[in-house]
PDB file of C-alpha atoms in Angstrom:
ATOM      1  CA  ASP A   1     -49.871   3.907  37.305  1.00 62.00           C
ATOM      2  CA  THR A   2     -52.360   1.678  38.980  1.00 70.00           C
ATOM      3  CA  ALA A   3     -55.873   2.921  38.571  1.00 90.00           C
ATOM      4  CA  VAL A   4     -57.524   1.099  41.315  1.00 94.00           C
ATOM      5  CA  SER A   5     -55.287  -0.080  44.017  1.00 95.00           C
ATOM      6  CA  GLN A   6     -56.000  -2.068  47.148  1.00 96.00           C
ATOM      7  CA  THR A   7     -53.792  -2.914  50.219  1.00 96.00           C
ATOM      8  CA  PRO A   8     -53.237  -5.459  51.264  1.00 96.00           C
ATOM      9  CA  LYS A   9     -53.438  -7.886  48.482  1.00 94.00           C
ATOM     10  CA  TYR A  10     -53.184 -10.933  50.969  1.00 96.00           C
ATOM     11  CA  LEU A  11     -54.570 -10.825  54.545  1.00 97.00           C
ATOM     12  CA  VAL A  12     -54.493 -13.923  57.031  1.00 97.00           C
ATOM     13  CA  THR A  13     -56.031 -13.425  60.268  1.00 97.00           C
ATOM     14  CA  GLN A  14     -57.492 -15.003  63.232  1.00 97.00           C
ATOM     15  CA  MET A  15     -61.346 -15.206  63.994  1.00 97.00           C
ATOM     16  CA  GLY A  16     -62.389 -12.465  66.302  1.00 97.00           C
ATOM     17  CA  ASN A  17     -59.778 -10.141  65.031  1.00 97.00           C
ATOM     18  CA  ASP A  18     -60.568  -6.568  63.453  1.00 97.00           C
ATOM     19  CA  LYS A  19     -59.170  -5.904  60.111  1.00 97.00           C
ATOM     20  CA  SER A  20     -59.231  -3.037  57.328  1.00 97.00           C
ATOM     21  CA  ILE A  21     -58.675  -3.067  53.619  1.00 97.00           C
ATOM     22  CA  LYS A  22     -57.788   0.144  51.944  1.00 97.00           C
ATOM     23  CA  CYS A  23     -58.683   1.155  48.251  1.00 97.00           C
ATOM     24  CA  GLU A  24     -57.627   4.120  46.487  1.00 97.00           C
ATOM     25  CA  GLN A  25     -58.590   5.294  42.723  1.00 96.00           C
ATOM     26  CA  ASN A  26     -56.684   7.921  40.694  1.00 94.00           C
ATOM     27  CA  LEU A  27     -59.068   7.957  37.916  1.00 91.00           C
ATOM     28  CA  GLY A  28     -60.987  11.082  39.283  1.00 90.00           C
ATOM     29  CA  HIS A  29     -64.169   9.076  39.492  1.00 90.00           C
ATOM     30  CA  ASP A  30     -66.980   9.878  41.819  1.00 88.00           C
ATOM     31  CA  THR A  31     -68.397   6.586  42.941  1.00 89.00           C
ATOM     32  CA  MET A  32     -66.625   3.560  44.466  1.00 92.00           C
ATOM     33  CA  TYR A  33     -67.810   0.050  45.384  1.00 92.00           C
ATOM     34  CA  TRP A  34     -66.877  -2.952  47.419  1.00 95.00           C
ATOM     35  CA  TYR A  35     -67.553  -6.405  46.094  1.00 94.00           C
ATOM     36  CA  LYS A  36     -67.388  -9.933  47.929  1.00 94.00           C
ATOM     37  CA  GLN A  37     -66.234 -13.035  45.616  1.00 93.00           C
ATOM     38  CA  ASP A  38     -67.030 -16.174  47.619  1.00 88.00           C
ATOM     39  CA  SER A  39     -65.332 -19.485  46.921  1.00 85.00           C
ATOM     40  CA  LYS A  40     -67.504 -20.298  44.184  1.00 82.00           C
ATOM     41  CA  LYS A  41     -66.378 -17.220  42.219  1.00 83.00           C
ATOM     42  CA  PHE A  42     -69.752 -15.402  42.826  1.00 87.00           C
ATOM     43  CA  LEU A  43     -69.318 -11.664  42.812  1.00 89.00           C
ATOM     44  CA  LYS A  44     -71.771  -9.731  44.965  1.00 90.00           C
ATOM     45  CA  ILE A  45     -72.049  -6.044  45.557  1.00 90.00           C
ATOM     46  CA  MET A  46     -71.619  -4.793  49.344  1.00 92.00           C
ATOM     47  CA  PHE A  47     -71.492  -1.284  49.264  1.00 90.00           C
ATOM     48  CA  SER A  48     -71.398   1.781  47.211  1.00 89.00           C
ATOM     49  CA  TYR A  49     -70.364   5.411  47.688  1.00 88.00           C
ATOM     50  CA  ASN A  50     -70.968   8.521  45.555  1.00 85.00           C
ATOM     51  CA  ASN A  51     -68.986  11.474  46.487  1.00 82.00           C
ATOM     52  CA  LYS A  52     -68.363  10.020  50.015  1.00 82.00           C
ATOM     53  CA  GLU A  53     -72.029   9.500  50.436  1.00 85.00           C
ATOM     54  CA  LEU A  54     -73.400   5.875  50.964  1.00 86.00           C
ATOM     55  CA  ILE A  55     -75.839   4.940  48.214  1.00 83.00           C
ATOM     56  CA  ILE A  56     -75.855   1.232  48.210  1.00 82.00           C
ATOM     57  CA  ASN A  57     -75.853  -0.913  51.388  1.00 82.00           C
ATOM     58  CA  GLU A  58     -76.840  -4.491  50.588  1.00 83.00           C
ATOM     59  CA  THR A  59     -77.650  -6.990  53.180  1.00 78.00           C
ATOM     60  CA  VAL A  60     -74.347  -7.274  54.933  1.00 87.00           C
ATOM     61  CA  PRO A  61     -73.422  -7.869  58.589  1.00 90.00           C
ATOM     62  CA  ASN A  62     -72.929  -4.661  60.502  1.00 91.00           C
ATOM     63  CA  ARG A  63     -69.640  -5.908  61.348  1.00 95.00           C
ATOM     64  CA  PHE A  64     -68.578  -4.579  57.961  1.00 95.00           C
ATOM     65  CA  SER A  65     -68.398  -0.751  57.930  1.00 93.00           C
ATOM     66  CA  PRO A  66     -67.107   1.117  54.822  1.00 93.00           C
ATOM     67  CA  LYS A  67     -65.551   4.518  55.124  1.00 92.00           C
ATOM     68  CA  SER A  68     -64.819   7.215  52.408  1.00 92.00           C
ATOM     69  CA  PRO A  69     -62.608  10.054  53.816  1.00 91.00           C
ATOM     70  CA  ASP A  70     -62.788  11.477  50.212  1.00 90.00           C
ATOM     71  CA  LYS A  71     -64.104  10.370  46.889  1.00 88.00           C
ATOM     72  CA  ALA A  72     -60.592   8.858  45.888  1.00 94.00           C
ATOM     73  CA  HIS A  73     -60.714   6.574  48.935  1.00 95.00           C
ATOM     74  CA  LEU A  74     -62.988   3.893  50.096  1.00 95.00           C
ATOM     75  CA  ASN A  75     -61.774   1.634  52.869  1.00 96.00           C
ATOM     76  CA  LEU A  76     -63.575  -1.531  54.335  1.00 96.00           C
ATOM     77  CA  HIS A  77     -63.355  -2.146  58.098  1.00 96.00           C
ATOM     78  CA  ILE A  78     -64.402  -5.553  59.337  1.00 96.00           C
ATOM     79  CA  ASN A  79     -64.833  -6.147  63.000  1.00 96.00           C
ATOM     80  CA  SER A  80     -65.061  -9.726  64.737  1.00 97.00           C
ATOM     81  CA  LEU A  81     -64.137 -11.593  61.832  1.00 97.00           C
ATOM     82  CA  GLU A  82     -65.528 -15.055  61.159  1.00 96.00           C
ATOM     83  CA  LEU A  83     -64.610 -18.050  59.178  1.00 96.00           C
ATOM     84  CA  GLY A  84     -67.213 -17.175  56.592  1.00 94.00           C
ATOM     85  CA  ASP A  85     -65.742 -13.787  55.948  1.00 95.00           C
ATOM     86  CA  SER A  86     -63.057 -15.562  54.073  1.00 96.00           C
ATOM     87  CA  ALA A  87     -63.364 -14.351  50.510  1.00 95.00           C
ATOM     88  CA  VAL A  88     -61.748 -12.169  47.920  1.00 95.00           C
ATOM     89  CA  TYR A  89     -62.975  -8.647  48.210  1.00 96.00           C
ATOM     90  CA  PHE A  90     -62.719  -6.260  45.322  1.00 95.00           C
ATOM     91  CA  CYS A  91     -62.876  -2.495  45.153  1.00 96.00           C
ATOM     92  CA  ALA A  92     -64.007  -0.758  42.183  1.00 93.00           C
ATOM     93  CA  SER A  93     -64.774   2.723  40.721  1.00 91.00           C
ATOM     94  CA  SER A  94     -66.764   4.472  38.139  1.00 87.00           C
ATOM     95  CA  GLN A  95     -67.805   7.907  36.959  1.00 83.00           C
ATOM     96  CA  ARG A  96     -71.602   8.595  37.370  1.00 72.00           C
ATOM     97  CA  VAL A  97     -72.917  10.382  34.151  1.00 62.00           C
ATOM     98  CA  TYR A  98     -74.894  13.337  34.748  1.00 54.00           C
ATOM     99  CA  SER A  99     -77.967  11.505  33.637  1.00 51.00           C
ATOM    100  CA  GLY A 100     -77.360   8.996  36.583  1.00 49.00           C
ATOM    101  CA  THR A 101     -76.691   6.187  34.328  1.00 51.00           C
ATOM    102  CA  ASN A 102     -73.726   4.081  35.590  1.00 53.00           C
ATOM    103  CA  TYR A 103     -70.797   3.607  33.466  1.00 66.00           C
ATOM    104  CA  GLU A 104     -68.307   0.704  33.625  1.00 77.00           C
ATOM    105  CA  GLN A 105     -66.381  -0.148  36.726  1.00 85.00           C
ATOM    106  CA  TYR A 106     -62.810  -0.246  37.146  1.00 89.00           C
ATOM    107  CA  PHE A 107     -61.759  -3.082  39.632  1.00 92.00           C
ATOM    108  CA  GLY A 108     -58.736  -3.027  41.904  1.00 93.00           C
ATOM    109  CA  PRO A 109     -56.715  -6.347  41.998  1.00 92.00           C
ATOM    110  CA  GLY A 110     -58.553  -7.815  44.858  1.00 94.00           C
ATOM    111  CA  THR A 111     -57.674  -8.478  48.494  1.00 96.00           C
ATOM    112  CA  ARG A 112     -57.892 -12.448  49.486  1.00 95.00           C
ATOM    113  CA  LEU A 113     -58.907 -12.487  53.223  1.00 96.00           C
ATOM    114  CA  THR A 114     -58.276 -15.791  55.076  1.00 97.00           C
ATOM    115  CA  VAL A 115     -59.765 -16.107  58.435  1.00 97.00           C
ATOM    116  CA  THR A 116     -58.366 -18.999  60.453  1.00 96.00           C
TER     117      THR A 116
ATOM    118  CA  ALA B   1     -85.286  -7.703  40.471  1.00 75.00           C
ATOM    119  CA  GLN B   2     -82.323  -7.619  38.539  1.00 83.00           C
ATOM    120  CA  THR B   3     -81.060 -11.124  37.569  1.00 91.00           C
ATOM    121  CA  VAL B   4     -78.158 -12.494  35.227  1.00 95.00           C
ATOM    122  CA  THR B   5     -77.880 -16.069  34.342  1.00 96.00           C
ATOM    123  CA  GLN B   6     -74.940 -17.871  32.820  1.00 97.00           C
ATOM    124  CA  SER B   7     -75.953 -21.439  32.281  1.00 95.00           C
ATOM    125  CA  GLN B   8     -72.348 -22.865  31.121  1.00 95.00           C
ATOM    126  CA  PRO B   9     -70.289 -23.266  34.307  1.00 94.00           C
ATOM    127  CA  GLU B  10     -67.292 -24.488  31.987  1.00 96.00           C
ATOM    128  CA  MET B  11     -66.523 -24.410  28.269  1.00 97.00           C
ATOM    129  CA  SER B  12     -63.646 -25.557  26.302  1.00 97.00           C
ATOM    130  CA  VAL B  13     -62.375 -24.117  22.768  1.00 97.00           C
ATOM    131  CA  GLN B  14     -59.356 -25.184  20.525  1.00 97.00           C
ATOM    132  CA  GLU B  15     -56.804 -22.642  19.970  1.00 97.00           C
ATOM    133  CA  ALA B  16     -57.624 -20.317  16.955  1.00 97.00           C
ATOM    134  CA  GLU B  17     -61.406 -21.544  16.987  1.00 97.00           C
ATOM    135  CA  THR B  18     -64.299 -19.469  17.867  1.00 97.00           C
ATOM    136  CA  VAL B  19     -66.380 -19.768  21.047  1.00 97.00           C
ATOM    137  CA  THR B  20     -69.637 -18.307  22.181  1.00 98.00           C
ATOM    138  CA  LEU B  21     -70.469 -17.687  25.938  1.00 98.00           C
ATOM    139  CA  SER B  22     -74.370 -17.451  26.800  1.00 98.00           C
ATOM    140  CA  CYS B  23     -75.857 -14.925  29.201  1.00 98.00           C
ATOM    141  CA  THR B  24     -79.697 -14.153  29.770  1.00 97.00           C
ATOM    142  CA  TYR B  25     -80.597 -11.328  32.013  1.00 96.00           C
ATOM    143  CA  ASP B  26     -83.814  -9.839  33.505  1.00 94.00           C
ATOM    144  CA  THR B  27     -84.718  -6.397  34.187  1.00 88.00           C
ATOM    145  CA  SER B  28     -87.728  -4.140  34.606  1.00 85.00           C
ATOM    146  CA  GLU B  29     -85.797  -1.176  33.345  1.00 83.00           C
ATOM    147  CA  SER B  30     -85.616   0.359  29.834  1.00 82.00           C
ATOM    148  CA  ASP B  31     -82.248   1.692  30.234  1.00 82.00           C
ATOM    149  CA  TYR B  32     -79.450  -0.476  31.337  1.00 88.00           C
ATOM    150  CA  TYR B  33     -75.859  -1.445  30.474  1.00 89.00           C
ATOM    151  CA  LEU B  34     -74.477  -4.840  29.972  1.00 93.00           C
ATOM    152  CA  PHE B  35     -70.987  -5.998  30.308  1.00 93.00           C
ATOM    153  CA  TRP B  36     -68.643  -8.998  30.036  1.00 96.00           C
ATOM    154  CA  TYR B  37     -65.766  -9.073  32.450  1.00 95.00           C
ATOM    155  CA  LYS B  38     -62.827 -11.389  32.246  1.00 95.00           C
ATOM    156  CA  GLN B  39     -60.966 -12.678  35.278  1.00 93.00           C
ATOM    157  CA  PRO B  40     -57.770 -14.518  34.395  1.00 91.00           C
ATOM    158  CA  PRO B  41     -55.810 -16.490  37.339  1.00 86.00           C
ATOM    159  CA  SER B  42     -54.198 -13.161  38.272  1.00 83.00           C
ATOM    160  CA  ARG B  43     -57.619 -12.562  39.724  1.00 85.00           C
ATOM    161  CA  GLN B  44     -57.883  -9.043  38.175  1.00 86.00           C
ATOM    162  CA  MET B  45     -61.320  -8.172  36.956  1.00 89.00           C
ATOM    163  CA  ILE B  46     -60.906  -6.630  33.245  1.00 91.00           C
ATOM    164  CA  LEU B  47     -63.727  -5.168  31.209  1.00 90.00           C
ATOM    165  CA  VAL B  48     -63.927  -6.994  27.867  1.00 94.00           C
ATOM    166  CA  ILE B  49     -66.909  -5.196  26.349  1.00 93.00           C
ATOM    167  CA  ARG B  50     -69.812  -3.054  27.051  1.00 90.00           C
ATOM    168  CA  GLN B  51     -73.305  -2.645  25.428  1.00 91.00           C
ATOM    169  CA  GLU B  52     -75.795   0.136  25.893  1.00 88.00           C
ATOM    170  CA  ALA B  53     -79.386  -1.290  25.857  1.00 89.00           C
ATOM    171  CA  TYR B  54     -80.755   1.560  23.771  1.00 87.00           C
ATOM    172  CA  LYS B  55     -78.082   0.776  20.984  1.00 87.00           C
ATOM    173  CA  GLN B  56     -79.156  -1.704  18.439  1.00 85.00           C
ATOM    174  CA  GLN B  57     -75.915  -2.227  16.833  1.00 91.00           C
ATOM    175  CA  ASN B  58     -73.926  -5.068  18.525  1.00 94.00           C
ATOM    176  CA  ALA B  59     -70.597  -4.012  20.396  1.00 92.00           C
ATOM    177  CA  THR B  60     -67.194  -5.193  19.061  1.00 93.00           C
ATOM    178  CA  GLU B  61     -63.854  -5.007  20.522  1.00 92.00           C
ATOM    179  CA  ASN B  62     -61.214  -6.570  18.126  1.00 95.00           C
ATOM    180  CA  ARG B  63     -61.829 -10.434  18.526  1.00 97.00           C
ATOM    181  CA  PHE B  64     -64.718 -10.128  21.057  1.00 97.00           C
ATOM    182  CA  SER B  65     -68.156  -9.353  19.807  1.00 97.00           C
ATOM    183  CA  VAL B  66     -71.590  -9.699  21.362  1.00 97.00           C
ATOM    184  CA  ASN B  67     -75.041 -10.952  20.269  1.00 97.00           C
ATOM    185  CA  PHE B  68     -77.436  -8.684  21.876  1.00 96.00           C
ATOM    186  CA  GLN B  69     -81.073  -9.714  21.616  1.00 95.00           C
ATOM    187  CA  LYS B  70     -83.099  -7.314  23.486  1.00 93.00           C
ATOM    188  CA  ALA B  71     -86.456  -8.770  23.101  1.00 93.00           C
ATOM    189  CA  ALA B  72     -84.968 -12.293  24.195  1.00 95.00           C
ATOM    190  CA  LYS B  73     -83.018 -10.533  27.009  1.00 95.00           C
ATOM    191  CA  SER B  74     -79.939 -12.321  25.773  1.00 96.00           C
ATOM    192  CA  PHE B  75     -76.510 -11.078  25.584  1.00 97.00           C
ATOM    193  CA  SER B  76     -73.899 -13.807  24.387  1.00 98.00           C
ATOM    194  CA  LEU B  77     -70.234 -13.144  23.962  1.00 98.00           C
ATOM    195  CA  LYS B  78     -68.370 -14.514  20.814  1.00 98.00           C
ATOM    196  CA  ILE B  79     -64.511 -14.866  20.963  1.00 98.00           C
ATOM    197  CA  SER B  80     -62.997 -15.361  17.644  1.00 97.00           C
ATOM    198  CA  ASP B  81     -59.530 -16.837  16.972  1.00 97.00           C
ATOM    199  CA  SER B  82     -59.295 -17.863  20.498  1.00 97.00           C
ATOM    200  CA  GLN B  83     -55.793 -17.481  22.120  1.00 97.00           C
ATOM    201  CA  LEU B  84     -54.175 -19.001  25.030  1.00 96.00           C
ATOM    202  CA  GLY B  85     -54.478 -15.813  26.881  1.00 95.00           C
ATOM    203  CA  ASP B  86     -58.327 -15.950  26.799  1.00 97.00           C
ATOM    204  CA  ALA B  87     -58.347 -18.529  29.255  1.00 96.00           C
ATOM    205  CA  ALA B  88     -60.169 -17.157  32.253  1.00 96.00           C
ATOM    206  CA  MET B  89     -63.458 -16.782  34.092  1.00 96.00           C
ATOM    207  CA  TYR B  90     -66.038 -14.687  32.179  1.00 97.00           C
ATOM    208  CA  PHE B  91     -68.670 -12.886  33.948  1.00 96.00           C
ATOM    209  CA  CYS B  92     -71.834 -11.460  32.266  1.00 96.00           C
ATOM    210  CA  ALA B  93     -73.301  -8.203  34.199  1.00 94.00           C
ATOM    211  CA  SER B  94     -75.796  -5.913  34.036  1.00 92.00           C
ATOM    212  CA  SER B  95     -76.316  -2.229  35.160  1.00 86.00           C
ATOM    213  CA  ASN B  96     -79.435  -0.288  35.806  1.00 78.00           C
ATOM    214  CA  ARG B  97     -79.632   3.317  36.840  1.00 67.00           C
ATOM    215  CA  ASP B  98     -79.260   2.470  40.598  1.00 65.00           C
ATOM    216  CA  ASP B  99     -75.507   2.031  40.309  1.00 66.00           C
ATOM    217  CA  LYS B 100     -75.668  -1.676  41.109  1.00 75.00           C
ATOM    218  CA  ILE B 101     -73.710  -4.254  38.790  1.00 84.00           C
ATOM    219  CA  ILE B 102     -75.197  -7.553  39.005  1.00 89.00           C
ATOM    220  CA  PHE B 103     -72.903 -10.348  38.028  1.00 93.00           C
ATOM    221  CA  GLY B 104     -73.768 -13.818  36.620  1.00 95.00           C
ATOM    222  CA  LYS B 105     -72.062 -16.854  38.179  1.00 94.00           C
ATOM    223  CA  GLY B 106     -69.453 -17.106  35.568  1.00 95.00           C
ATOM    224  CA  THR B 107     -68.216 -19.236  32.737  1.00 97.00           C
ATOM    225  CA  ARG B 108     -64.742 -20.822  33.088  1.00 96.00           C
ATOM    226  CA  LEU B 109     -63.181 -20.899  29.580  1.00 97.00           C
ATOM    227  CA  HIS B 110     -60.589 -23.388  28.634  1.00 97.00           C
ATOM    228  CA  ILE B 111     -58.331 -22.974  25.648  1.00 97.00           C
ATOM    229  CA  LEU B 112     -57.085 -26.073  24.418  1.00 96.00           C
ATOM    230  CA  PRO B 113     -53.560 -25.954  22.498  1.00 92.00           C
TER     231      PRO B 113
END
C-alpha cells in the first residue's frame, strides 16, 4: 500500500489554466506539507497543515491555494498557471509528537507540472 | 534563520568504496533534527538517516552512517561499500520545532562500476 500518494503524477497544461493536485496519506499522520522542487532540484516548503489547520505558509503567490478537507488529504489548487510554475511538487506527511517536535516526513512520488 | 549548505554539487565513487557527503547547517534552536534524504532517478524522496540533536551518538543505518559534529554544525553522511543503487541526489535537511524542513541544494552521487 502506498503511504503517501499524489495524483496526477504528470500534468501538462497551458498558461492561464487552473489545475489541482491531490494528496492522500494513509499513515494516520496529523501534519501534511507541499514542497516545490525547481529545475535545479532545490526543494522548498510551500505550505503545511496540522489537523486541517494551516500552520506554515511561505512566501507563495496567492494563486496557490491549499485545501485540507480532512487530516488525510491535502490538495493544492493553482490558478492562472504561469511558465514559472513548472516544477515537481511533492506532498509529504509526518506525525507531530506531543512535545511539538517534528518527526521525519514521508514523501509522495511527486507531480511533475509542465506549463506551456 | 535556518540554513543548510551542501558544498559538493556532484561526487563520484568507485563501486564498493566509501564516500562521504558534506553538510553544514545553521540554527539558533537547541532542539532540532537532521536528516539525509535520497532522491533516485525515480524522483521518490526516501529518508536515509535521521539524527536528533540532543543525541551525541552518531546515527547508523546499515551501510549509512553520519558524523554529527554539533559544535561545528556539521552533519556528513558516510556511505560504505557503495552500490550501483546508491546513485542518486542526496539532500541534507534540518528541522526545528516549527515543523519546517529546510533542505540543502543536494549532492548528486555517481557510482562508477
